[in-house]
Short mmCIF file of C-alpha atoms in Angstrom, two decimals:
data_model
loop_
_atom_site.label_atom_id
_atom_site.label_comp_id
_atom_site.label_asym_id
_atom_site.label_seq_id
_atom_site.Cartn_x
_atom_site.Cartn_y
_atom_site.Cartn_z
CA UNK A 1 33.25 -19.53 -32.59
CA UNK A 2 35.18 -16.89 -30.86
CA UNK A 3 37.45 -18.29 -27.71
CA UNK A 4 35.90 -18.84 -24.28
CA UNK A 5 36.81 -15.76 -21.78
CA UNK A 6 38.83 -16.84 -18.83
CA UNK A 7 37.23 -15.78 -15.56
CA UNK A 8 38.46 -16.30 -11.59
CA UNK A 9 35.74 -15.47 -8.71
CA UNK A 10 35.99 -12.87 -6.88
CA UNK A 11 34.82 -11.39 -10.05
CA UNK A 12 34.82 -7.16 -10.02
CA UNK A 13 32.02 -4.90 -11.47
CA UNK A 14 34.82 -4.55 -14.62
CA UNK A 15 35.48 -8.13 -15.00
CA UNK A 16 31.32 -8.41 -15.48
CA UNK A 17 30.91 -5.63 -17.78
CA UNK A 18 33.14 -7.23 -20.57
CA UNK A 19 30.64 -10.46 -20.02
CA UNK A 20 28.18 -10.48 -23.36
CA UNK A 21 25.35 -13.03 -23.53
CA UNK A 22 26.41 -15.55 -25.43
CA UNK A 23 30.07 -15.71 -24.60
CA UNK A 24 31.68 -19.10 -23.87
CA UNK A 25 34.08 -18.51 -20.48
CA UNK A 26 36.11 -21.13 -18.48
CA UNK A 27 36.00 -20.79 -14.38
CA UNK A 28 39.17 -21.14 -12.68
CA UNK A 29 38.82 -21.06 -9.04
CA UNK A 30 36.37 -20.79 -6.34
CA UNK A 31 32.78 -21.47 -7.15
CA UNK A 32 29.96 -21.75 -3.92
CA UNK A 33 27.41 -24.32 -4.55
CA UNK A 34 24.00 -23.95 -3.14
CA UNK A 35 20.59 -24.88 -4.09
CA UNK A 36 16.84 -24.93 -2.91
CA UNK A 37 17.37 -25.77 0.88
CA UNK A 38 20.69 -24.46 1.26
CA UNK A 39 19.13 -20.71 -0.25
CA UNK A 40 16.31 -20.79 2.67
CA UNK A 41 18.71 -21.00 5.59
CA UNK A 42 20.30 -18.45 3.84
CA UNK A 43 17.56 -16.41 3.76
CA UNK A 44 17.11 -16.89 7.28
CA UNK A 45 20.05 -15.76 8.29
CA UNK A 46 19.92 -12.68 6.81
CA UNK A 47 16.36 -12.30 8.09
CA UNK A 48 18.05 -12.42 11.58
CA UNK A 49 20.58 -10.37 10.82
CA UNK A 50 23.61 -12.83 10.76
CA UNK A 51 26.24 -13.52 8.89
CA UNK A 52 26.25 -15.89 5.91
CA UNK A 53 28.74 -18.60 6.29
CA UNK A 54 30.94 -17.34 3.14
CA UNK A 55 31.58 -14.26 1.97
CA UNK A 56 29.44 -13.65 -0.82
CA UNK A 57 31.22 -10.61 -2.15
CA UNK A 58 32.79 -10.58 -5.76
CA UNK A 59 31.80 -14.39 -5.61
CA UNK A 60 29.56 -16.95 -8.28
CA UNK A 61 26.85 -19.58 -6.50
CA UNK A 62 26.69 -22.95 -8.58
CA UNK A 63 22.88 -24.71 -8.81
CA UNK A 64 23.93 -28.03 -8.08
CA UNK A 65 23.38 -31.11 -5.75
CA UNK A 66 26.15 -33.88 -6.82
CA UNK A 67 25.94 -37.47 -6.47
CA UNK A 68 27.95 -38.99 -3.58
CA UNK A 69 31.53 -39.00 -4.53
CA UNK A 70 32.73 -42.72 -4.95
CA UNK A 71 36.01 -43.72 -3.23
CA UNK A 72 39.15 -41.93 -4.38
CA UNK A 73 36.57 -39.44 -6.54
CA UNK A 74 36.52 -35.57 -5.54
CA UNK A 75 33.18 -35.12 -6.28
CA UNK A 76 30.60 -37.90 -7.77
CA UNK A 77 28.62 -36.06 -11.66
CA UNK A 78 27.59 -32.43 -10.77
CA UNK A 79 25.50 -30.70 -13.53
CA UNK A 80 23.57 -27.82 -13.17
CA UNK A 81 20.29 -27.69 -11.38
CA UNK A 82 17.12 -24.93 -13.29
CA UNK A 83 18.22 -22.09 -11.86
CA UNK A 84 14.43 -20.57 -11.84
CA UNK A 85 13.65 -22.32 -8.44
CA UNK A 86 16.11 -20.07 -6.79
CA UNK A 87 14.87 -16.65 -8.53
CA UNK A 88 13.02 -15.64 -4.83
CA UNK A 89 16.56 -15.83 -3.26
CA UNK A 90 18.73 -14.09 -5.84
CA UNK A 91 18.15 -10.57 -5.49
CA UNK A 92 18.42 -10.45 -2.11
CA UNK A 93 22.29 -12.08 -2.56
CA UNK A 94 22.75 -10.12 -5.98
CA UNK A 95 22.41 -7.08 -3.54
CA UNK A 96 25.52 -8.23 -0.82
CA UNK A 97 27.76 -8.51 -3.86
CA UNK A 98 26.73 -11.51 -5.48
CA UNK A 99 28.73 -11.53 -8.55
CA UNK A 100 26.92 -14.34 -10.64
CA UNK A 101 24.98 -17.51 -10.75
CA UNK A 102 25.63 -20.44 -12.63
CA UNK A 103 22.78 -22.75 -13.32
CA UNK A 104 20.35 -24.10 -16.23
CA UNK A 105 17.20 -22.38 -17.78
CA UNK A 106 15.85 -18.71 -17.80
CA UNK A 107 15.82 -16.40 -14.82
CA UNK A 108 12.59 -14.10 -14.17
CA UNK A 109 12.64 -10.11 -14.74
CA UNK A 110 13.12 -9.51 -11.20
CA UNK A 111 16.44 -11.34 -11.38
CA UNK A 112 17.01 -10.15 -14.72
CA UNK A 113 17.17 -6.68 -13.08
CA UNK A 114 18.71 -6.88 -10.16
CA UNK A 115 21.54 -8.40 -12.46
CA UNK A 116 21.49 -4.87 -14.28
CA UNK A 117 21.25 -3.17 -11.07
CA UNK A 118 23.71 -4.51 -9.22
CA UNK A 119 26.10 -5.80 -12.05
CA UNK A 120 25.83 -9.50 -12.04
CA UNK A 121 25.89 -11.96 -15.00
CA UNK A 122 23.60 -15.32 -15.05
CA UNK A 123 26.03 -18.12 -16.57
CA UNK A 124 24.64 -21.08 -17.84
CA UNK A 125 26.06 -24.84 -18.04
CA UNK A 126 25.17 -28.03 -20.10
CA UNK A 127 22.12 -29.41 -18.11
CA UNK A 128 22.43 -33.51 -18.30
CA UNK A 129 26.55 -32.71 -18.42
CA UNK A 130 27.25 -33.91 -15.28
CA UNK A 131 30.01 -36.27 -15.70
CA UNK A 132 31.93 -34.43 -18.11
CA UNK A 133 31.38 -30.79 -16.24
CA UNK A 134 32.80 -33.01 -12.98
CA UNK A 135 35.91 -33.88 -14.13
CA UNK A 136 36.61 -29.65 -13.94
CA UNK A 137 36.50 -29.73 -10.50
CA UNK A 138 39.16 -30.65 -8.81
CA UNK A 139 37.95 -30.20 -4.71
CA UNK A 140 35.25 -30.33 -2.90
CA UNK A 141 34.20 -29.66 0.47
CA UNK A 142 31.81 -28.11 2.75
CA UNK A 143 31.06 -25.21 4.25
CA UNK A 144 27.73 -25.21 5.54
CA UNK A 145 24.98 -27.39 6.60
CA UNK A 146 25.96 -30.59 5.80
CA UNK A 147 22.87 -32.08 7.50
CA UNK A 148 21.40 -31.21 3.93
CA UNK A 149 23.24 -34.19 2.01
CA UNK A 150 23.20 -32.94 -1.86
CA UNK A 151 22.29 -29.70 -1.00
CA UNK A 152 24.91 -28.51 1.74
CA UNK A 153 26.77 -25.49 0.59
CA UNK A 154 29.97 -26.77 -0.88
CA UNK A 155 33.42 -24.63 -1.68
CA UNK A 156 35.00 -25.97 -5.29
CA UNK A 157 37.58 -25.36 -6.42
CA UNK A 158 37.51 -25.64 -10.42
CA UNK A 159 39.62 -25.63 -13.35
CA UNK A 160 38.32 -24.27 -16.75
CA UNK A 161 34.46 -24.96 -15.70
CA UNK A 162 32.60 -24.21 -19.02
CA UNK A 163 29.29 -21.79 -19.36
CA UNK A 164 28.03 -19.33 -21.24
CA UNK A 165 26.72 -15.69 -20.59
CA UNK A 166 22.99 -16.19 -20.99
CA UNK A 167 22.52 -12.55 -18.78
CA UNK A 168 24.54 -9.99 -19.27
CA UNK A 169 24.54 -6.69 -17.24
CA UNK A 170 23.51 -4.85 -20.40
CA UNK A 171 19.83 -6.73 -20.44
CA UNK A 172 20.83 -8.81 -23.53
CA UNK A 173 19.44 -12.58 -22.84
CA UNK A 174 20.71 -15.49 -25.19
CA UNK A 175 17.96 -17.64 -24.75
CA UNK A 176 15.54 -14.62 -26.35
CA UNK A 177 18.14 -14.00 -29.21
CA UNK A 178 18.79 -17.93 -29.86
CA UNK A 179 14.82 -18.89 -29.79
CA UNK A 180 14.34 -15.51 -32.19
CA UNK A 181 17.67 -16.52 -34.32
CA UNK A 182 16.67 -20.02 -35.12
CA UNK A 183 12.18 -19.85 -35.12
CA UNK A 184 10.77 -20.89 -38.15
CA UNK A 185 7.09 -19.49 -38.80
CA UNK A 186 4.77 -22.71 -38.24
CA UNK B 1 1.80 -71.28 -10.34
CA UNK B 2 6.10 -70.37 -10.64
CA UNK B 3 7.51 -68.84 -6.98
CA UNK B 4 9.72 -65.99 -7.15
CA UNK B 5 11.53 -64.43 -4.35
CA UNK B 6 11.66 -61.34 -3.68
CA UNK B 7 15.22 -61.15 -3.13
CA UNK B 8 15.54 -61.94 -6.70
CA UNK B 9 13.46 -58.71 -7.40
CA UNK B 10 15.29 -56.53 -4.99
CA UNK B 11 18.81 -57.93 -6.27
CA UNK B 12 17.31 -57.22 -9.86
CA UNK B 13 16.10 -53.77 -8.67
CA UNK B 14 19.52 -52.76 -7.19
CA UNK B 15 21.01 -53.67 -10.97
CA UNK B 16 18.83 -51.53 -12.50
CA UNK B 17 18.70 -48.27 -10.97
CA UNK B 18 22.49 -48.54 -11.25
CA UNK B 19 22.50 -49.39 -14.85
CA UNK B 20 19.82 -46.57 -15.64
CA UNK B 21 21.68 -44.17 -14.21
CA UNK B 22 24.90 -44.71 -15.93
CA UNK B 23 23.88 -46.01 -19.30
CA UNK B 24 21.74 -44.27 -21.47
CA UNK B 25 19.73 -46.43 -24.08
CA UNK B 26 21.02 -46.75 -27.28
CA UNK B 27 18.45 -44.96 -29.14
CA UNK B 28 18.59 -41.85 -27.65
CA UNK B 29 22.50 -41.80 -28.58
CA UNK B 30 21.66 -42.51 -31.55
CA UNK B 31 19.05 -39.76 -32.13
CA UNK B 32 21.14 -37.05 -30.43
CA UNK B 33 23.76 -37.82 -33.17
CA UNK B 34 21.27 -37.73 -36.22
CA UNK B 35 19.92 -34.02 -34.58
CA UNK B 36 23.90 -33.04 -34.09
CA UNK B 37 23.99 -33.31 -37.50
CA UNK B 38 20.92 -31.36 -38.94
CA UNK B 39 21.97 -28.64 -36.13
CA UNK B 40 22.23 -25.38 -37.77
CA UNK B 41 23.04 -23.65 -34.54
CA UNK B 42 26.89 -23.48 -33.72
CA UNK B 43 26.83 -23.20 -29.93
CA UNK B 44 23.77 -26.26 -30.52
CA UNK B 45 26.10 -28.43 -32.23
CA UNK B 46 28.69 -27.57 -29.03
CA UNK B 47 26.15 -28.46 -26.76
CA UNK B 48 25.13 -31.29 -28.56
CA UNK B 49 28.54 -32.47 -28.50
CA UNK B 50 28.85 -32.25 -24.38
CA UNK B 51 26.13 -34.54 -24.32
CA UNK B 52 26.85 -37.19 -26.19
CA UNK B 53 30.15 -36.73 -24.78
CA UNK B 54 28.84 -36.69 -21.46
CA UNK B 55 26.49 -40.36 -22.18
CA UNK B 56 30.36 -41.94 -23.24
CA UNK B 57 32.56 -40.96 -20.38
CA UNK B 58 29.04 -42.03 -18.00
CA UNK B 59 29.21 -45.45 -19.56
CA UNK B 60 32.81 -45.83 -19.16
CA UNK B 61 33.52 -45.31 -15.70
CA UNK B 62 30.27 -46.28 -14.30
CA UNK B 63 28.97 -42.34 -13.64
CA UNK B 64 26.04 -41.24 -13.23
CA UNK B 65 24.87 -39.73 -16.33
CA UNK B 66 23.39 -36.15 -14.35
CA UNK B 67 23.26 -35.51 -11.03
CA UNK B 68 19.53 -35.98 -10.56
CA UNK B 69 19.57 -39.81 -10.75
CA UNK B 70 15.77 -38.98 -9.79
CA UNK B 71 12.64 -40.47 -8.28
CA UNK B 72 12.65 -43.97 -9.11
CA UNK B 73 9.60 -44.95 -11.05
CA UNK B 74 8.66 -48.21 -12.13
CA UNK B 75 6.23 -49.94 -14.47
CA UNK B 76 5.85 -53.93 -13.30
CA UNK B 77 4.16 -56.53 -14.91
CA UNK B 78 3.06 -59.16 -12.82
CA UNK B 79 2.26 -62.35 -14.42
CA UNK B 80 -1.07 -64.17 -12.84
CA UNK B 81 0.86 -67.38 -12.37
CA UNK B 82 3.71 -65.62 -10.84
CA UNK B 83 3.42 -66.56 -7.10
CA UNK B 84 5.77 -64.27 -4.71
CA UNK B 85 6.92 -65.10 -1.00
CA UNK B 86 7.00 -61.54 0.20
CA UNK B 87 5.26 -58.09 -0.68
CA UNK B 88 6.20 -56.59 -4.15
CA UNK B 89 6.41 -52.87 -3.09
CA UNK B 90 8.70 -53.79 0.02
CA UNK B 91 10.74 -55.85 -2.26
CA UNK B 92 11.21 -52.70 -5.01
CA UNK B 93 12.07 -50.32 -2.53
CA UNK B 94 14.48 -52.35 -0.93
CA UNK B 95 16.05 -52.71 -4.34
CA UNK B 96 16.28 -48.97 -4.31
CA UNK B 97 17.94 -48.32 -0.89
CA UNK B 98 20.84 -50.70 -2.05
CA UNK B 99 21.22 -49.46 -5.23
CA UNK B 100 21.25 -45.64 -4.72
CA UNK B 101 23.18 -46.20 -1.66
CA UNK B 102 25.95 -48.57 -3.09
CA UNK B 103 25.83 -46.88 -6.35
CA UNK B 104 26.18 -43.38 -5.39
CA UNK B 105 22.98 -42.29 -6.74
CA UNK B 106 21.95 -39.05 -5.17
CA UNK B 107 19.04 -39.64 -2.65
CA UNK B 108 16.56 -36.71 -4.30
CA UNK B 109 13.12 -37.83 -1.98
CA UNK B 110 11.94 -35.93 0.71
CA UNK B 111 8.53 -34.92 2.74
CA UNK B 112 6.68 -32.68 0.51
CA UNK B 113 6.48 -30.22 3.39
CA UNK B 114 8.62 -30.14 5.75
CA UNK B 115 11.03 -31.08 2.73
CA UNK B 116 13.64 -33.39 5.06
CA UNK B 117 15.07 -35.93 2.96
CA UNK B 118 13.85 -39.74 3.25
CA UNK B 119 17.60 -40.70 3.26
CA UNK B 120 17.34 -43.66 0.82
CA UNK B 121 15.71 -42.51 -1.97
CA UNK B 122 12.45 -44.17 -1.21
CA UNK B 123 9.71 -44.41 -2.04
CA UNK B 124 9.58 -45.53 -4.88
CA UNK B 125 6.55 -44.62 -7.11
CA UNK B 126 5.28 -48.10 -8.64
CA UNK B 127 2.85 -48.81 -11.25
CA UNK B 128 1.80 -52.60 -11.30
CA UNK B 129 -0.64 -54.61 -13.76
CA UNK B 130 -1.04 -57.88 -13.34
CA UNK B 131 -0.74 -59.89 -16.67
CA UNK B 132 -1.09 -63.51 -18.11
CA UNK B 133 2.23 -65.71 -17.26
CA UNK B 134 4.63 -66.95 -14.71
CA UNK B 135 7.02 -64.19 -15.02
CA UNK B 136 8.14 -60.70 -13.29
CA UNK B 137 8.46 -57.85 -15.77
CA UNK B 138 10.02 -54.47 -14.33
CA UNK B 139 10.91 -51.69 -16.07
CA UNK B 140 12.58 -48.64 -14.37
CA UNK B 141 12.41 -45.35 -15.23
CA UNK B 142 14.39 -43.03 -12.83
CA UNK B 143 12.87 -38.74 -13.65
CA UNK B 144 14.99 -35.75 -12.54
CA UNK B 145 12.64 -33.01 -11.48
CA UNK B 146 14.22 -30.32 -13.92
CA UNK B 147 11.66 -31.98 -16.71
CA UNK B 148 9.42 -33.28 -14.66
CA UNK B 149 8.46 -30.01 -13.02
CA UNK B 150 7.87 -28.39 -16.81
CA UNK B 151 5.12 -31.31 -17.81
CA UNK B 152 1.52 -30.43 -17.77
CA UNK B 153 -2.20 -31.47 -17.46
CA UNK B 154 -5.66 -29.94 -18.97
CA UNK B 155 -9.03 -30.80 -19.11
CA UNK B 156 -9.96 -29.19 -22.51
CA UNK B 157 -13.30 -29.62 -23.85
CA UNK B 158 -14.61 -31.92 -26.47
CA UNK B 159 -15.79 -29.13 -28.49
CA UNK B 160 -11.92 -27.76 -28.62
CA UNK B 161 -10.79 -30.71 -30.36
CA UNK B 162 -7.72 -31.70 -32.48
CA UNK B 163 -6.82 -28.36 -32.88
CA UNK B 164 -6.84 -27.59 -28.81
CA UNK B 165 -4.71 -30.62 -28.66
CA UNK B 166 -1.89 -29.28 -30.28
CA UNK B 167 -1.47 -25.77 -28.95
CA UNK B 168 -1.23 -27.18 -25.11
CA UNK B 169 1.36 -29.67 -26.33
CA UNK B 170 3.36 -26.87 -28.27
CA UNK B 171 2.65 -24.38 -25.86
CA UNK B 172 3.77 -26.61 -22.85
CA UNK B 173 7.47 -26.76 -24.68
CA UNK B 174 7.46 -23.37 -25.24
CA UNK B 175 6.93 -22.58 -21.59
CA UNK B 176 9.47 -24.75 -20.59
CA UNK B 177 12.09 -23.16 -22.58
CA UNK B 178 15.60 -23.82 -21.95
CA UNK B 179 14.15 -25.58 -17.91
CA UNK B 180 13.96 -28.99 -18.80
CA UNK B 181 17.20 -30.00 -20.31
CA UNK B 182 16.19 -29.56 -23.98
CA UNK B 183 16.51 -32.00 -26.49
CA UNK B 184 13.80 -33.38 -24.69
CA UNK B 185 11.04 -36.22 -25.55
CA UNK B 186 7.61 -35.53 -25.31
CA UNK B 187 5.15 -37.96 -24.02
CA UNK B 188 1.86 -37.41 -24.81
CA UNK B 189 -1.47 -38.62 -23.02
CA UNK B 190 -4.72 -37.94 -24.29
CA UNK B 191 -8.27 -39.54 -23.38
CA UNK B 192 -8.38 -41.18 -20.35
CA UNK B 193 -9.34 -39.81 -17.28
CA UNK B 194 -7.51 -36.71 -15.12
CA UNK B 195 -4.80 -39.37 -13.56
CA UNK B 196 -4.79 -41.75 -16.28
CA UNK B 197 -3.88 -39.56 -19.12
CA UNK B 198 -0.81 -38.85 -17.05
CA UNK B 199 0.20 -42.12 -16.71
CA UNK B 200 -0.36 -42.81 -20.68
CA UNK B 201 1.76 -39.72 -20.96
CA UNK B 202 4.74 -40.82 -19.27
CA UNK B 203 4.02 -44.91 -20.41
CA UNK B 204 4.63 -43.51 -24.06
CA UNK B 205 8.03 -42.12 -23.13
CA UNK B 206 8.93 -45.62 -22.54
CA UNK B 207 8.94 -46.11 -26.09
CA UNK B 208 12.20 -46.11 -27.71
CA UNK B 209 13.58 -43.33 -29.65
CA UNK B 210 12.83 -43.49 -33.38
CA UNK B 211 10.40 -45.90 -33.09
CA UNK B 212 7.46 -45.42 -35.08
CA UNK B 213 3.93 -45.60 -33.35
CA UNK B 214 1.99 -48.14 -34.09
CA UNK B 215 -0.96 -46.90 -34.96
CA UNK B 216 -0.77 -44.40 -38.32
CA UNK B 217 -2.66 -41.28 -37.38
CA UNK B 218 -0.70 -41.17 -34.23
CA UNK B 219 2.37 -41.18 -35.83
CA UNK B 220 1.71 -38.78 -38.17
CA UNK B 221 0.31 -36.84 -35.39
CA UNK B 222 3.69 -37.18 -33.77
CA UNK B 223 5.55 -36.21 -36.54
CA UNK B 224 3.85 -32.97 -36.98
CA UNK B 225 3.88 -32.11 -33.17
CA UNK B 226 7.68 -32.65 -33.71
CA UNK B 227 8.41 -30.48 -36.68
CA UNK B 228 6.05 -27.58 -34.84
CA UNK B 229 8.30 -28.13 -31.82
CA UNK B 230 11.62 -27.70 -33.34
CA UNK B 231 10.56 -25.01 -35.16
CA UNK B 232 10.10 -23.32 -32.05
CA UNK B 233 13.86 -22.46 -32.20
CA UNK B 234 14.52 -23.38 -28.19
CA UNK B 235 17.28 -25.44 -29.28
CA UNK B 236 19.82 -27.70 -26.79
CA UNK B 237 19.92 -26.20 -23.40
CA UNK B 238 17.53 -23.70 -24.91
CA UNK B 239 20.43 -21.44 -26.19
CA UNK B 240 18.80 -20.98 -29.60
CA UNK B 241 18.62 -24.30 -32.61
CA UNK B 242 16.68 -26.18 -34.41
CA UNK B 243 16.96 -29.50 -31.73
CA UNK B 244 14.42 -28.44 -29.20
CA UNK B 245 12.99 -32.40 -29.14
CA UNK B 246 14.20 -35.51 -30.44
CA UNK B 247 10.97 -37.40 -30.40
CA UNK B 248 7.24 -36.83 -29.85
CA UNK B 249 5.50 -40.10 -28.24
CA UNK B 250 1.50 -40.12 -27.75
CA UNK B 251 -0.87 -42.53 -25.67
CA UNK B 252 -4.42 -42.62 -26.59
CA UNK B 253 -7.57 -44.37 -24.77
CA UNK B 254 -11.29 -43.66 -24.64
CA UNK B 255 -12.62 -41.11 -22.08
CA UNK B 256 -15.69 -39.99 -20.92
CA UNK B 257 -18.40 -38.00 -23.34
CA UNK B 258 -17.80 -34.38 -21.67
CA UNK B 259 -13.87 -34.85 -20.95
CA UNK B 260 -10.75 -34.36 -23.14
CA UNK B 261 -7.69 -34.85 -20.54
CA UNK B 262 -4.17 -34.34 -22.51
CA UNK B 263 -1.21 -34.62 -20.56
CA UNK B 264 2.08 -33.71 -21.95
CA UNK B 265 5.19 -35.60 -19.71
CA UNK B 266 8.36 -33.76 -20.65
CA UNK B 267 11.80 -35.57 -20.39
CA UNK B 268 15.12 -34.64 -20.46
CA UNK B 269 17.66 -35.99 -22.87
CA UNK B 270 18.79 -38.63 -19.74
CA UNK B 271 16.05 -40.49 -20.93
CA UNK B 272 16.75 -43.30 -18.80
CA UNK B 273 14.58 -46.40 -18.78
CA UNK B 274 15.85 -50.07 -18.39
CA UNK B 275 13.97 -53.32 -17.71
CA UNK B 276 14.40 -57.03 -17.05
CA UNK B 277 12.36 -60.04 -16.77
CA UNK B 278 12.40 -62.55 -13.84
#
């Protein structure tokens, strides 16, 4: 298997567009980690017109609500949550510069083309992973709305986070061409 | 009659929502390896790897296993000559407050509408039968939402049959796609009533891992359901393979002339159940 692509948020539109579905990267950096609650206050911020409490812009959201972190641990396991609970919220982010979302399981077609519209790539973890995927990051803290315990909106900081491209901005989905790759007529 | 305090049952409860979440059972180790090596998918195999990976470095240093250490469910087994000095559902859930709090288990329970968080994890959902015996027999079985969300319930009619039986079972995998943490284990309830074919659904998943079921048309039943899954091509994580399910476990029990209820529980590769006896 080909190497994994290197990537560090804030991502640009030509850092996305050499993203293929299927690719293996590593995350250096800043990822923003918000899930079901944490995407409804978000949504009603913008309803109000305020600002969100990061700036979103060139940036990658992480699906995820970690365990406590022991004593002396950064962060307790933190695997990816299914990303398809969240598929009201994306577009709307996708359209303030949302670069990508990071997360388990398929998006819908609306997400699917506001990634192609707006250039954004859905990134994928291993689901279950969450002890192994923790020992990438390497702090933790919060940012907003820590009255939401799991699901406040955390800044990480990673090192060589691994995913893979299951939406590209070119429409390709790996989940399609892996289930049509491997099917066996019953 | 034998007393048993409930202390003893909350101490025993604290254990084993810990344990569950950190140690996955043997069998499903065991099963993930024997599907790593049929994989014919490379990124599979990779993913494959992570997880059995992952299961080792949980066990290790104590860590949860995935971040959704779950609702806590639990199957008890009450013995008739078992006598108790306190209530059984206070003494469970107070089992669970200590051990997702001093374990750092993530508390994932909340109001189902205005969605705030209960805090502590509680309550716990708990299944009790009273049996013959003096002793205490509780079995935990903590489930992340990411499968649970993807299982499924229909009333099919008599006249649909066999046949009806195993498209909603195949068809509820194939919906779930990559959602629900594939390899999963499907549990399987048929007959019944609308509730209880649920519960035999997610009682089967109890079953270890390559364990055959007991009765023979049932297991070949399973067998078949299993082959039709994985030839679904999902595969781990649902990135594309040929290990879309490690196991398929069914429940059976009479039901009414006009009903057919099948439930199909889904469950993640954490399979995590653990029990003990007081």
């Amino acid at each position: 298997m080909a190497h994994p692509i290197k990537i560090t948020p804030p991502l640009t539109d030509a850092d996305v567009e050499k993203l293929k579905a299927g690719d293996k990267v590593l995350i250096t950096g800043v990822l923003y980690t918000a899930r079901d609650a944490a995407h409804k206050r978000l949504m009603e911020l913008l309803d109000k017109g305020e600002k969100l409490p990061f700036d979103i812009k060139g940036q990658l959201i992480y699906y995820v609500g970690p365990t406590p972190a022991k004593p002396g641990q950064v962060i307790g396991s933190a695997g990816p949550t299914t990303s398809g609970r969240m598929d009201a919220y994306t577009p709307r982010l996708l359209e303030l510069g949302l670069k990508g979302t990071v997360g388990k399981g398929q998006r819908s077609a609306d997400v699917v083309e506001a990634m192609k519209k707006h250039k954004a790539v859905y990134l994928a973890a291993v689901g279950g992973a969450a002890a192994l995927i923790a020992k990438t990051i390497k702090k933790a803290e919060i940012v907003a709305y820590e009255d939401l315990g799991p699901e406040a909106i955390r800044r990480l900081e990673v090192k060589d986070f691994p995913a893979i491209v299951v939406n590209d901005i070119y429409g390709n989905d790996l989940c399609k061409i892996g289930m049509e790759k491997y099917r066996k007529a019953v | 009659m034998r007393h048993i305090s409930t202390s003893e049952i909350t101490s025993k409860v604290k254990e084993l929502c810990i344990r569950a979440a950190c140690e996955l059972g043997s069998d499903v180790i065991f099963a993930l390896e024997g599907f790593r090596g049929k994989e014919e998918s490379p990124l599979g195999k990779e993913v494959l790897d992570q997880i059995i990976e992952n299961a080792h470095i949980a066990l290790k240093e104590d860590a949860p296993m995935c971040q959704d250490t779950g609702i806590a469910v639990f199957f008890v087994e009450v013995g008739r000559n078992a006598k108790l000095d306190g209530k059984l559902e206070d003494a469970i859930n107070e089992g669970v407050r200590q051990g997702y709090n001093e374990g750092y288990l993530r508390k994932s329970v909340c109001h189902p509408l205005t969605r705030k968080n209960t805090g502590d994890n509680t309550p716990a959902i708990i299944h009790t039968k009273i049996i013959d015996g003096d002793k205490v027999k509780i079995t935990i079985a903590p489930k992340g939402a990411g499968s649970e969300n993807m299982s499924r319930l229909a009333m099919l009619k008599p006249s649909q049959g066999l046949p009806a039986i195993k498209d909603f079972v195949i068809n509820t995998v194939k919906e779930a796609g990559g959602n629900p943490c594939p390899p999963i284990i499907v549990g399987v309830g048929i007959g019944g009533n609308f509730e209880k074919s649920a519960l035999l659904a997610k009682e089967a998943l109890l079953r270890n891992v390559g364990t055959p079921n007991s009765e023979r048309e049932l297991d070949a039943l399973e067998k078949e359901l299993l082959e039709k899954i994985n030839n679904l091509g999902i595969g781990p994580m649902g990135f594309g393979g040929r290990t879309t399910a490690l196991a398929v476990h069914i429940k059976t029990m009479p039901c009414h002339i006009a009903s057919l209820p099948v439930a199909v529980n889904i469950q993640c590769h954490a399979a995590r159940h653990k029990e003990a006896v007081i």
